[in-house]
Amino acid sequence: MLISYNVSLKPYNTFGMAVNADKFIRISSTEQLLEVIDLGLEPLWILGGGSNVLLTGDLPGYILKNEIRGITIIHETDEELTVEAGAGEIWHEFVLWAISRGLGGIENLALIPGTVGAAPIQNIGAYGLEQESVFTCLKAINLKDGSEKIFSREECRFGYRNSVFKQECKGRYFITYVTYTLRKNGHTLNTSYGAIVEKLHEKGIQNPDIADVAEAVIDIRRSKLPDPAEIGNAGSFFKNPVIKEGHYLQLKKDYPEIPSYPADAGFVKIPAGWLIEKAGFKGIRRGDVGVHKNQALVLVNYGAGTGKEIVELAEDISETILQKFKVSIEAEVNIWK
Ligand code: FAD
Ligand code: NAP
């Protein structure tokens, strides 16, 4: 096991926060992970692609950089293919692997940054699809005693940008492998999001296949989202709030143009980006942090910003929205303090 000391994490988080880790260990197998656990090293911080974390200061303890790779086919029928992916596989590469084999179910999730192992943590989702729809199970190692546990879909308790790993199992397990069942035939494409329909129309595609949808998603994302290589960010900073229908109808009286999407019975989803824009934060800059000029849901680091400054800005935004709309918005990004 090779431990590196006093390592800058700037290249390892998409916000580009310049903080240091006391100790940094690359983990490329379950055996290496068990070695760390056997030594009783603490505290342990698990890092994938660093695209959903906000680092607010130097980190004591051990960063475990997940590099467990490999894609293994474990079961195949005429209709489906079940595949186990190492948690350190790059999610988008996994999507491309599936598309190149005509396997459906994750095409709407193309170009989401990060690793396969982090995908179940917040049940990644985009354009009306979440990874849970093709998820079968995952293997995870208990960081306290090194025991392996297989989590079924039910045990993961997936929700909107949520799972048991953001709740009671938070920080307790290292996910090592994730198994997905992808569809060979009879896969129904989800083109319910207007942007996909528009993009396919623009390209003159009337009967899209899996690859067409993935390409449409990639084109839309490249044109709309700030690239972390150019401007530090972790995607959507907040989750979209889901509010009671009565509350929504009240808001609609004051703001007839308020956008909304269906949620569970009696509830309505409101785009947090709209609330942020309406509260006057879109495009604002404070020092070297700010709110992106085109995507109000994305907080950005222009270069020398700090995690603490992002937290202050996020608190200001959520307090203003609470006062103005009586709507509480919650961070989606994992804040490491
Ligand atoms: P990290 O940021 O490294 O880790 C996130 C959290 O998970 C941390 O708390 C970490 O400790 C924990 N963790 C990571 N790996 C493991 C593991 N193997 N075992 C246990 N714990 C682990 N998300 C969406 O859902 N939909 C989107 O469309 C989307 N678009 C994005 C666009 C951009 C430009 C960016 C920057 C981010 C976007 N995200 C999106 C957020 C992010 O890409 C996902 O949440 C992704 O799954 C994070 O993966 P990661 O490997 O970078 O995780
Ligand atoms: P958008 O298309 O401008 O839409 C704004 C919001 O409205 C989205 O957040 C989306 O909710 C919701 N929405 C739009 N059309 C919808 C529909 N037909 N049904 C239900 N909800 C609908 O959003 P965007 O910012 O460009 O993002 C596009 C997709 O990529 C979204 O699904 C978004 O979640 C995902 N994305 C996620 C991140 C992240 O970091 N988590 C970053 C970038 C993009 P949902 O978010 O619930 O889908």
Tab-separated table of C-alpha atoms and ligand atoms in Angstrom:
chain	number	residue	atom	x	y	z
A	1	MET	CA	0.000	0.000	0.000
A	2	LEU	CA	1.445	3.339	-1.081
A	3	ILE	CA	0.518	6.387	1.017
A	4	SER	CA	1.190	9.859	-0.419
A	5	TYR	CA	1.449	12.753	2.037
A	6	ASN	CA	0.162	16.324	1.904
A	7	VAL	CA	-1.469	15.938	-1.490
A	8	SER	CA	-3.301	18.819	-3.183
A	9	LEU	CA	-6.877	17.774	-3.971
A	10	LYS	CA	-7.369	20.555	-6.540
A	11	PRO	CA	-7.155	18.125	-9.496
A	12	TYR	CA	-9.437	15.649	-7.718
A	13	ASN	CA	-12.566	17.786	-7.247
A	14	THR	CA	-14.532	19.413	-10.070
A	15	PHE	CA	-15.133	22.561	-7.982
A	16	GLY	CA	-11.327	22.946	-8.165
A	17	MET	CA	-11.019	23.731	-4.454
A	18	ALA	CA	-7.367	24.037	-3.461
A	19	VAL	CA	-7.319	22.030	-0.244
A	20	ASN	CA	-4.784	19.457	0.904
A	21	ALA	CA	-5.193	15.909	2.139
A	22	ASP	CA	-2.915	14.704	4.919
A	23	LYS	CA	-2.692	11.251	3.385
A	24	PHE	CA	-3.866	9.887	0.050
A	25	ILE	CA	-4.197	6.226	-0.941
A	26	ARG	CA	-5.245	4.818	-4.316
A	27	ILE	CA	-7.498	1.774	-3.944
A	28	SER	CA	-7.634	-0.514	-6.967
A	29	SER	CA	-8.898	-3.735	-5.357
A	30	THR	CA	-11.007	-4.981	-2.465
A	31	GLU	CA	-7.819	-6.540	-0.983
A	32	GLN	CA	-6.104	-3.135	-0.818
A	33	LEU	CA	-9.159	-1.693	0.879
A	34	LEU	CA	-9.198	-4.506	3.446
A	35	GLU	CA	-5.498	-3.802	4.199
A	36	VAL	CA	-6.400	-0.191	5.086
A	37	ILE	CA	-9.283	-1.309	7.278
A	38	ASP	CA	-7.133	-3.956	9.020
A	39	LEU	CA	-4.630	-1.257	9.989
A	40	GLY	CA	-7.429	0.693	11.669
A	41	LEU	CA	-6.581	3.889	9.782
A	42	GLU	CA	-9.025	6.756	10.484
A	43	PRO	CA	-10.785	8.897	9.442
A	44	LEU	CA	-11.391	7.596	5.921
A	45	TRP	CA	-12.782	9.771	3.112
A	46	ILE	CA	-13.943	7.980	-0.047
A	47	LEU	CA	-13.359	9.902	-3.239
A	48	GLY	CA	-14.562	8.957	-6.707
A	49	GLY	CA	-14.420	11.600	-9.435
A	50	GLY	CA	-14.937	14.430	-6.937
A	51	SER	CA	-17.874	15.784	-8.990
A	52	ASN	CA	-20.393	15.878	-6.159
A	53	VAL	CA	-18.302	17.104	-3.236
A	54	LEU	CA	-17.563	20.530	-1.815
A	55	LEU	CA	-14.267	20.596	0.091
A	56	THR	CA	-14.305	23.304	2.749
A	57	GLY	CA	-10.824	22.920	4.215
A	58	ASP	CA	-7.736	20.726	4.515
A	59	LEU	CA	-8.630	17.130	5.324
A	60	PRO	CA	-7.089	15.215	8.188
A	61	GLY	CA	-6.932	11.421	7.827
A	62	TYR	CA	-6.897	9.312	4.688
A	63	ILE	CA	-8.406	9.982	1.277
A	64	LEU	CA	-9.216	6.679	-0.411
A	65	LYS	CA	-9.249	7.362	-4.150
A	66	ASN	CA	-11.431	4.694	-5.719
A	67	GLU	CA	-9.749	3.078	-8.719
A	68	ILE	CA	-11.441	-0.354	-8.709
A	69	ARG	CA	-11.967	-1.069	-12.407
A	70	GLY	CA	-13.319	-3.843	-14.614
A	71	ILE	CA	-16.577	-4.702	-16.374
A	72	THR	CA	-17.722	-8.332	-16.195
A	73	ILE	CA	-20.746	-9.870	-17.883
A	74	ILE	CA	-22.381	-12.118	-15.327
A	75	HIS	CA	-25.639	-13.186	-16.973
A	76	GLU	CA	-27.183	-12.988	-20.404
A	77	THR	CA	-30.589	-13.805	-21.872
A	78	ASP	CA	-32.137	-12.937	-25.243
A	79	GLU	CA	-33.670	-9.868	-23.633
A	80	GLU	CA	-31.160	-8.643	-21.063
A	81	LEU	CA	-27.525	-8.521	-20.064
A	82	THR	CA	-26.440	-8.331	-16.436
A	83	VAL	CA	-23.090	-6.686	-15.892
A	84	GLU	CA	-20.952	-5.991	-12.834
A	85	ALA	CA	-18.837	-2.840	-13.007
A	86	GLY	CA	-15.945	-1.915	-10.746
A	87	ALA	CA	-16.946	1.115	-8.675
A	88	GLY	CA	-13.964	3.086	-9.977
A	89	GLU	CA	-15.095	2.790	-13.602
A	90	ILE	CA	-15.906	6.179	-15.142
A	91	TRP	CA	-19.698	6.405	-15.397
A	92	HIS	CA	-19.776	7.993	-18.859
A	93	GLU	CA	-17.352	5.357	-20.211
A	94	PHE	CA	-19.689	2.702	-18.830
A	95	VAL	CA	-22.614	4.370	-20.645
A	96	LEU	CA	-20.599	4.390	-23.898
A	97	TRP	CA	-19.680	0.711	-23.335
A	98	ALA	CA	-23.410	-0.113	-23.073
A	99	ILE	CA	-24.419	1.977	-26.092
A	100	SER	CA	-21.721	0.471	-28.308
A	101	ARG	CA	-23.307	-2.932	-27.580
A	102	GLY	CA	-26.853	-1.710	-28.169
A	103	LEU	CA	-27.732	-2.069	-24.475
A	104	GLY	CA	-30.481	0.233	-23.268
A	105	GLY	CA	-31.445	1.752	-19.955
A	106	ILE	CA	-28.781	4.350	-19.177
A	107	GLU	CA	-28.638	6.388	-22.413
A	108	ASN	CA	-30.287	9.438	-20.770
A	109	LEU	CA	-27.498	9.401	-18.167
A	110	ALA	CA	-24.713	10.009	-20.692
A	111	LEU	CA	-22.011	12.541	-19.792
A	112	ILE	CA	-22.762	12.600	-16.061
A	113	PRO	CA	-19.309	12.990	-14.505
A	114	GLY	CA	-17.945	10.692	-11.802
A	115	THR	CA	-17.656	7.012	-11.083
A	116	VAL	CA	-19.960	3.996	-11.209
A	117	GLY	CA	-19.589	3.545	-7.436
A	118	ALA	CA	-21.025	6.978	-6.697
A	119	ALA	CA	-24.011	6.516	-9.033
A	120	PRO	CA	-26.193	4.671	-6.477
A	121	ILE	CA	-25.258	7.101	-3.684
A	122	GLN	CA	-27.505	9.862	-4.955
A	123	ASN	CA	-29.313	7.609	-7.451
A	124	ILE	CA	-28.047	9.741	-10.310
A	125	GLY	CA	-30.714	10.955	-12.650
A	126	ALA	CA	-31.206	13.105	-15.703
A	127	TYR	CA	-33.822	13.665	-18.372
A	128	GLY	CA	-36.472	11.590	-16.634
A	129	LEU	CA	-34.334	8.506	-15.905
A	130	GLU	CA	-32.571	7.361	-12.739
A	131	GLN	CA	-29.938	4.642	-12.385
A	132	GLU	CA	-32.288	2.689	-10.119
A	133	SER	CA	-34.371	1.646	-13.134
A	134	VAL	CA	-31.583	-0.733	-14.261
A	135	PHE	CA	-29.891	-1.294	-10.891
A	136	THR	CA	-29.698	-4.915	-9.674
A	137	CYS	CA	-27.450	-4.896	-6.583
A	138	LEU	CA	-24.115	-3.643	-5.262
A	139	LYS	CA	-21.230	-4.936	-3.184
A	140	ALA	CA	-19.951	-2.787	-0.354
A	141	ILE	CA	-17.315	-3.169	2.337
A	142	ASN	CA	-18.114	-2.114	5.894
A	143	LEU	CA	-15.383	0.375	6.853
A	144	LYS	CA	-15.469	-0.662	10.521
A	145	ASP	CA	-14.900	-4.415	10.237
A	146	GLY	CA	-14.135	-5.129	6.561
A	147	SER	CA	-17.172	-7.377	6.087
A	148	GLU	CA	-18.791	-7.454	2.656
A	149	LYS	CA	-22.495	-6.803	2.241
A	150	ILE	CA	-24.592	-7.135	-0.889
A	151	PHE	CA	-27.277	-4.455	-1.046
A	152	SER	CA	-30.412	-5.257	-3.044
A	153	ARG	CA	-32.373	-2.496	-4.747
A	154	GLU	CA	-34.855	-2.464	-1.837
A	155	GLU	CA	-32.052	-2.152	0.724
A	156	CYS	CA	-30.598	0.829	-1.164
A	157	ARG	CA	-33.925	2.677	-0.648
A	158	PHE	CA	-33.483	4.848	-3.720
A	159	GLY	CA	-35.338	8.138	-3.904
A	160	TYR	CA	-34.998	11.434	-5.746
A	161	ARG	CA	-31.208	12.101	-5.611
A	162	ASN	CA	-31.202	9.951	-2.493
A	163	SER	CA	-30.419	6.489	-1.110
A	164	VAL	CA	-29.615	4.762	2.171
A	165	PHE	CA	-25.956	5.834	1.542
A	166	LYS	CA	-26.939	9.480	2.041
A	167	GLN	CA	-28.948	8.552	5.136
A	168	GLU	CA	-28.216	5.990	7.864
A	169	CYS	CA	-25.403	4.259	5.930
A	170	LYS	CA	-23.655	7.571	5.187
A	171	GLY	CA	-19.864	7.154	5.450
A	172	ARG	CA	-20.171	3.556	6.660
A	173	TYR	CA	-19.538	1.579	3.461
A	174	PHE	CA	-17.126	1.604	0.529
A	175	ILE	CA	-19.062	0.540	-2.580
A	176	THR	CA	-16.763	-1.762	-4.588
A	177	TYR	CA	-18.913	-3.185	-7.421
A	178	VAL	CA	-22.302	-2.310	-8.900
A	179	THR	CA	-24.463	-4.675	-10.966
A	180	TYR	CA	-26.859	-3.414	-13.610
A	181	THR	CA	-29.267	-5.272	-15.880
A	182	LEU	CA	-29.371	-3.594	-19.273
A	183	ARG	CA	-31.887	-4.311	-22.009
A	184	LYS	CA	-30.985	-5.829	-25.353
A	185	ASN	CA	-34.496	-5.738	-26.816
A	186	GLY	CA	-37.827	-4.181	-26.091
A	187	HIS	CA	-36.302	-1.173	-24.396
A	188	THR	CA	-38.651	1.821	-24.300
A	189	LEU	CA	-36.838	5.090	-24.810
A	190	ASN	CA	-37.661	7.957	-22.475
A	191	THR	CA	-37.832	11.191	-24.438
A	192	SER	CA	-40.267	12.920	-22.094
A	193	TYR	CA	-37.999	15.909	-21.502
A	194	GLY	CA	-38.693	18.711	-23.967
A	195	ALA	CA	-35.005	19.341	-24.640
A	196	ILE	CA	-34.519	15.803	-25.998
A	197	VAL	CA	-37.575	16.037	-28.253
A	198	GLU	CA	-36.357	19.388	-29.595
A	199	LYS	CA	-32.818	18.104	-30.200
A	200	LEU	CA	-34.047	14.987	-32.055
A	201	HIS	CA	-36.377	17.163	-34.117
A	202	GLU	CA	-33.517	19.559	-34.913
A	203	LYS	CA	-31.442	16.585	-36.122
A	204	GLY	CA	-34.329	15.295	-38.227
A	205	ILE	CA	-34.498	11.979	-36.311
A	206	GLN	CA	-38.014	10.541	-36.252
A	207	ASN	CA	-37.408	7.007	-34.956
A	208	PRO	CA	-34.539	7.395	-32.498
A	209	ASP	CA	-32.531	4.479	-31.129
A	210	ILE	CA	-30.469	4.277	-27.928
A	211	ALA	CA	-27.429	5.913	-29.535
A	212	ASP	CA	-29.532	8.782	-30.955
A	213	VAL	CA	-30.925	9.590	-27.506
A	214	ALA	CA	-27.472	9.433	-25.903
A	215	GLU	CA	-26.050	11.726	-28.591
A	216	ALA	CA	-28.927	14.164	-28.117
A	217	VAL	CA	-28.282	14.211	-24.356
A	218	ILE	CA	-24.535	14.727	-24.912
A	219	ASP	CA	-25.185	17.619	-27.332
A	220	ILE	CA	-27.655	19.293	-24.955
A	221	ARG	CA	-25.363	18.910	-21.945
A	222	ARG	CA	-22.313	20.245	-23.827
A	223	SER	CA	-24.264	23.310	-24.945
A	224	LYS	CA	-25.948	24.062	-21.603
A	225	LEU	CA	-23.730	23.012	-18.730
A	226	PRO	CA	-20.532	24.698	-17.599
A	227	ASP	CA	-17.551	22.374	-18.184
A	228	PRO	CA	-15.669	21.863	-14.878
A	229	ALA	CA	-12.410	21.873	-16.878
A	230	GLU	CA	-13.136	25.535	-17.650
A	231	ILE	CA	-15.045	26.716	-14.583
A	232	GLY	CA	-15.163	24.899	-11.248
A	233	ASN	CA	-18.577	23.448	-10.340
A	234	ALA	CA	-20.295	20.307	-9.080
A	235	GLY	CA	-23.386	20.399	-11.277
A	236	SER	CA	-26.668	21.240	-9.592
A	237	PHE	CA	-25.880	22.515	-6.116
A	238	PHE	CA	-29.453	22.142	-4.830
A	239	LYS	CA	-32.177	19.543	-5.297
A	240	ASN	CA	-35.453	20.636	-6.858
A	241	PRO	CA	-37.930	21.129	-4.001
A	242	VAL	CA	-41.133	19.101	-3.915
A	243	ILE	CA	-43.901	21.109	-2.259
A	244	LYS	CA	-47.540	20.559	-1.309
A	245	GLU	CA	-50.043	21.270	-4.067
A	246	GLY	CA	-51.825	23.883	-1.916
A	247	HIS	CA	-48.580	25.765	-1.416
A	248	TYR	CA	-47.907	25.635	-5.165
A	249	LEU	CA	-51.379	27.030	-5.974
A	250	GLN	CA	-50.721	29.854	-3.502
A	251	LEU	CA	-47.388	30.653	-5.183
A	252	LYS	CA	-49.037	30.527	-8.609
A	253	LYS	CA	-51.325	33.388	-7.601
A	254	ASP	CA	-48.308	35.633	-7.040
A	255	TYR	CA	-46.168	34.141	-9.819
A	256	PRO	CA	-48.460	32.852	-12.612
A	257	GLU	CA	-45.407	31.907	-14.688
A	258	ILE	CA	-43.961	29.534	-12.035
A	259	PRO	CA	-42.898	26.272	-13.733
A	260	SER	CA	-43.909	22.977	-12.157
A	261	TYR	CA	-43.693	19.247	-12.773
A	262	PRO	CA	-45.717	16.365	-11.374
A	263	ALA	CA	-44.519	14.590	-8.231
A	264	ASP	CA	-46.211	12.143	-5.815
A	265	ALA	CA	-49.965	12.608	-5.367
A	266	GLY	CA	-50.693	15.929	-3.663
A	267	PHE	CA	-47.181	17.303	-4.352
A	268	VAL	CA	-45.536	19.364	-7.089
A	269	LYS	CA	-41.862	19.678	-8.139
A	270	ILE	CA	-40.587	23.225	-8.656
A	271	PRO	CA	-37.267	23.809	-10.470
A	272	ALA	CA	-34.851	25.249	-7.873
A	273	GLY	CA	-33.116	27.099	-10.715
A	274	TRP	CA	-36.258	29.162	-11.306
A	275	LEU	CA	-36.540	30.077	-7.603
A	276	ILE	CA	-32.851	31.092	-7.512
A	277	GLU	CA	-33.223	33.222	-10.624
A	278	LYS	CA	-36.426	34.837	-9.340
A	279	ALA	CA	-34.671	35.622	-6.047
A	280	GLY	CA	-32.093	37.598	-8.042
A	281	PHE	CA	-29.052	35.354	-7.708
A	282	LYS	CA	-28.575	34.177	-11.307
A	283	GLY	CA	-25.172	35.300	-12.596
A	284	ILE	CA	-24.102	37.072	-9.399
A	285	ARG	CA	-20.431	36.990	-8.405
A	286	ARG	CA	-18.939	37.396	-4.940
A	287	GLY	CA	-15.166	37.454	-5.067
A	288	ASP	CA	-14.215	34.289	-6.903
A	289	VAL	CA	-17.441	32.356	-6.350
A	290	GLY	CA	-20.866	32.861	-7.854
A	291	VAL	CA	-23.985	31.555	-9.533
A	292	HIS	CA	-23.578	30.545	-13.155
A	293	LYS	CA	-24.950	33.091	-15.631
A	294	ASN	CA	-26.945	30.530	-17.658
A	295	GLN	CA	-27.650	27.815	-15.051
A	296	ALA	CA	-28.844	29.297	-11.749
A	297	LEU	CA	-28.711	25.871	-10.084
A	298	VAL	CA	-24.964	25.656	-10.593
A	299	LEU	CA	-22.673	27.432	-8.117
A	300	VAL	CA	-19.226	28.127	-9.511
A	301	ASN	CA	-15.634	28.701	-8.477
A	302	TYR	CA	-13.909	31.148	-10.819
A	303	GLY	CA	-10.492	29.967	-9.641
A	304	ALA	CA	-9.488	31.157	-6.192
A	305	GLY	CA	-12.842	30.638	-4.444
A	306	THR	CA	-13.080	28.561	-1.289
A	307	GLY	CA	-15.537	25.943	-0.095
A	308	LYS	CA	-16.487	28.198	2.825
A	309	GLU	CA	-17.394	31.017	0.416
A	310	ILE	CA	-19.592	28.611	-1.569
A	311	VAL	CA	-21.288	27.493	1.672
A	312	GLU	CA	-21.945	31.156	2.631
A	313	LEU	CA	-23.408	31.898	-0.786
A	314	ALA	CA	-25.541	28.716	-0.678
A	315	GLU	CA	-26.862	29.686	2.770
A	316	ASP	CA	-27.725	33.174	1.555
A	317	ILE	CA	-29.576	31.715	-1.440
A	318	SER	CA	-31.547	29.160	0.578
A	319	GLU	CA	-32.467	31.691	3.313
A	320	THR	CA	-33.647	34.231	0.715
A	321	ILE	CA	-35.767	31.579	-1.020
A	322	LEU	CA	-37.250	30.470	2.277
A	323	GLN	CA	-38.255	34.049	3.110
A	324	LYS	CA	-39.506	34.962	-0.360
A	325	PHE	CA	-41.357	31.757	-1.308
A	326	LYS	CA	-41.587	29.833	2.004
A	327	VAL	CA	-39.855	26.998	0.162
A	328	SER	CA	-36.957	25.138	1.709
A	329	ILE	CA	-34.199	24.017	-0.689
A	330	GLU	CA	-31.656	21.371	0.230
A	331	ALA	CA	-28.073	20.945	-1.013
A	332	GLU	CA	-27.518	18.004	-3.336
A	333	VAL	CA	-23.732	18.296	-3.185
A	334	ASN	CA	-21.917	16.493	-0.321
A	335	ILE	CA	-20.250	19.126	1.849
A	336	TRP	CA	-17.091	17.767	3.515
A	337	LYS	CA	-16.348	19.653	6.753
B	1	FAD	P1	-17.646	11.984	-5.604
B	1	FAD	O1	-17.933	13.424	-5.801
B	1	FAD	O2	-16.233	11.568	-5.602
B	1	FAD	O3	-18.343	11.480	-4.252
B	1	FAD	C1	-19.661	11.863	-3.938
B	1	FAD	C2	-20.021	11.272	-2.563
B	1	FAD	O4	-20.118	9.864	-2.653
B	1	FAD	C3	-18.940	11.548	-1.504
B	1	FAD	O5	-19.573	11.784	-0.289
B	1	FAD	C4	-18.123	10.264	-1.477
B	1	FAD	O6	-17.546	9.984	-0.219
B	1	FAD	C5	-19.163	9.217	-1.806
B	1	FAD	N1	-18.607	8.105	-2.586
B	1	FAD	C6	-18.059	8.180	-3.826
B	1	FAD	N2	-17.715	6.948	-4.257
B	1	FAD	C7	-18.044	6.084	-3.263
B	1	FAD	C8	-17.928	4.668	-3.098
B	1	FAD	N3	-17.383	3.893	-4.039
B	1	FAD	N4	-18.375	4.119	-1.947
B	1	FAD	C9	-18.925	4.879	-0.964
B	1	FAD	N5	-19.038	6.232	-1.052
B	1	FAD	C10	-18.603	6.816	-2.195
B	1	FAD	N6	-25.670	14.143	-10.903
B	1	FAD	C11	-26.862	13.638	-11.318
B	1	FAD	O7	-27.501	12.876	-10.577
B	1	FAD	N7	-27.368	13.947	-12.537
B	1	FAD	C12	-26.732	14.759	-13.403
B	1	FAD	O8	-27.226	14.989	-14.494
B	1	FAD	C13	-25.475	15.321	-13.002
B	1	FAD	N8	-24.814	16.179	-13.798
B	1	FAD	C14	-23.645	16.734	-13.384
B	1	FAD	C15	-22.989	17.635	-14.236
B	1	FAD	C16	-21.800	18.226	-13.836
B	1	FAD	C17	-21.097	19.209	-14.774
B	1	FAD	C18	-21.231	17.893	-12.587
B	1	FAD	C19	-19.914	18.492	-12.174
B	1	FAD	C20	-21.870	17.016	-11.742
B	1	FAD	C21	-23.098	16.432	-12.135
B	1	FAD	N9	-23.795	15.536	-11.302
B	1	FAD	C22	-24.975	14.977	-11.720
B	1	FAD	C23	-23.280	15.202	-9.963
B	1	FAD	C24	-22.230	14.040	-9.983
B	1	FAD	O9	-21.656	13.906	-11.252
B	1	FAD	C25	-22.837	12.702	-9.582
B	1	FAD	O10	-23.423	12.801	-8.312
B	1	FAD	C26	-21.799	11.572	-9.564
B	1	FAD	O11	-22.432	10.343	-9.322
B	1	FAD	C27	-20.692	11.779	-8.525
B	1	FAD	O12	-19.683	10.819	-8.773
B	1	FAD	P2	-18.212	10.983	-8.211
B	1	FAD	O13	-17.491	9.706	-8.483
B	1	FAD	O14	-17.587	12.209	-8.763
B	1	FAD	O15	-18.479	11.134	-6.655
B	2	NAP	P1	-34.001	21.752	-17.550
B	2	NAP	O1	-34.263	20.856	-18.705
B	2	NAP	O2	-33.708	23.188	-17.783
B	2	NAP	O3	-35.215	21.642	-16.508
B	2	NAP	C1	-35.167	22.332	-15.269
B	2	NAP	C2	-35.692	21.402	-14.199
B	2	NAP	O4	-37.032	21.076	-14.502
B	2	NAP	C3	-34.903	20.124	-14.140
B	2	NAP	O5	-34.141	20.163	-12.976
B	2	NAP	C4	-35.930	19.002	-14.182
B	2	NAP	O6	-36.017	18.245	-12.979
B	2	NAP	C5	-37.249	19.682	-14.383
B	2	NAP	N1	-37.879	19.174	-15.622
B	2	NAP	C6	-37.690	19.615	-16.890
B	2	NAP	N2	-38.469	18.921	-17.752
B	2	NAP	C7	-39.140	18.016	-17.013
B	2	NAP	C8	-40.090	17.000	-17.315
B	2	NAP	N3	-40.511	16.798	-18.571
B	2	NAP	N4	-40.555	16.247	-16.307
B	2	NAP	C9	-40.154	16.427	-15.041
B	2	NAP	N5	-39.248	17.373	-14.678
B	2	NAP	C10	-38.762	18.160	-15.649
B	2	NAP	O7	-32.815	21.134	-16.669
B	2	NAP	P2	-31.265	21.139	-16.861
B	2	NAP	O8	-30.662	21.922	-15.775
B	2	NAP	O9	-30.897	21.465	-18.290
B	2	NAP	O10	-30.952	19.592	-16.600
B	2	NAP	C11	-31.416	18.595	-17.478
B	2	NAP	C12	-31.405	17.255	-16.767
B	2	NAP	O11	-30.083	16.932	-16.354
B	2	NAP	C13	-32.260	17.248	-15.497
B	2	NAP	O12	-32.877	15.992	-15.362
B	2	NAP	C14	-31.253	17.477	-14.385
B	2	NAP	O13	-31.634	16.880	-13.169
B	2	NAP	C15	-30.000	16.814	-14.952
B	2	NAP	N6	-28.800	17.503	-14.430
B	2	NAP	C16	-28.444	17.229	-13.161
B	2	NAP	C17	-27.317	17.830	-12.622
B	2	NAP	C18	-26.872	17.495	-11.230
B	2	NAP	O14	-25.775	17.867	-10.850
B	2	NAP	N7	-27.670	16.793	-10.466
B	2	NAP	C19	-26.563	18.727	-13.379
B	2	NAP	C20	-26.993	18.996	-14.667
B	2	NAP	C21	-28.120	18.377	-15.206
B	2	NAP	P3	-35.033	17.026	-12.579
B	2	NAP	O15	-33.749	17.647	-12.167
B	2	NAP	O16	-35.776	16.413	-11.436
B	2	NAP	O17	-34.894	16.132	-13.755
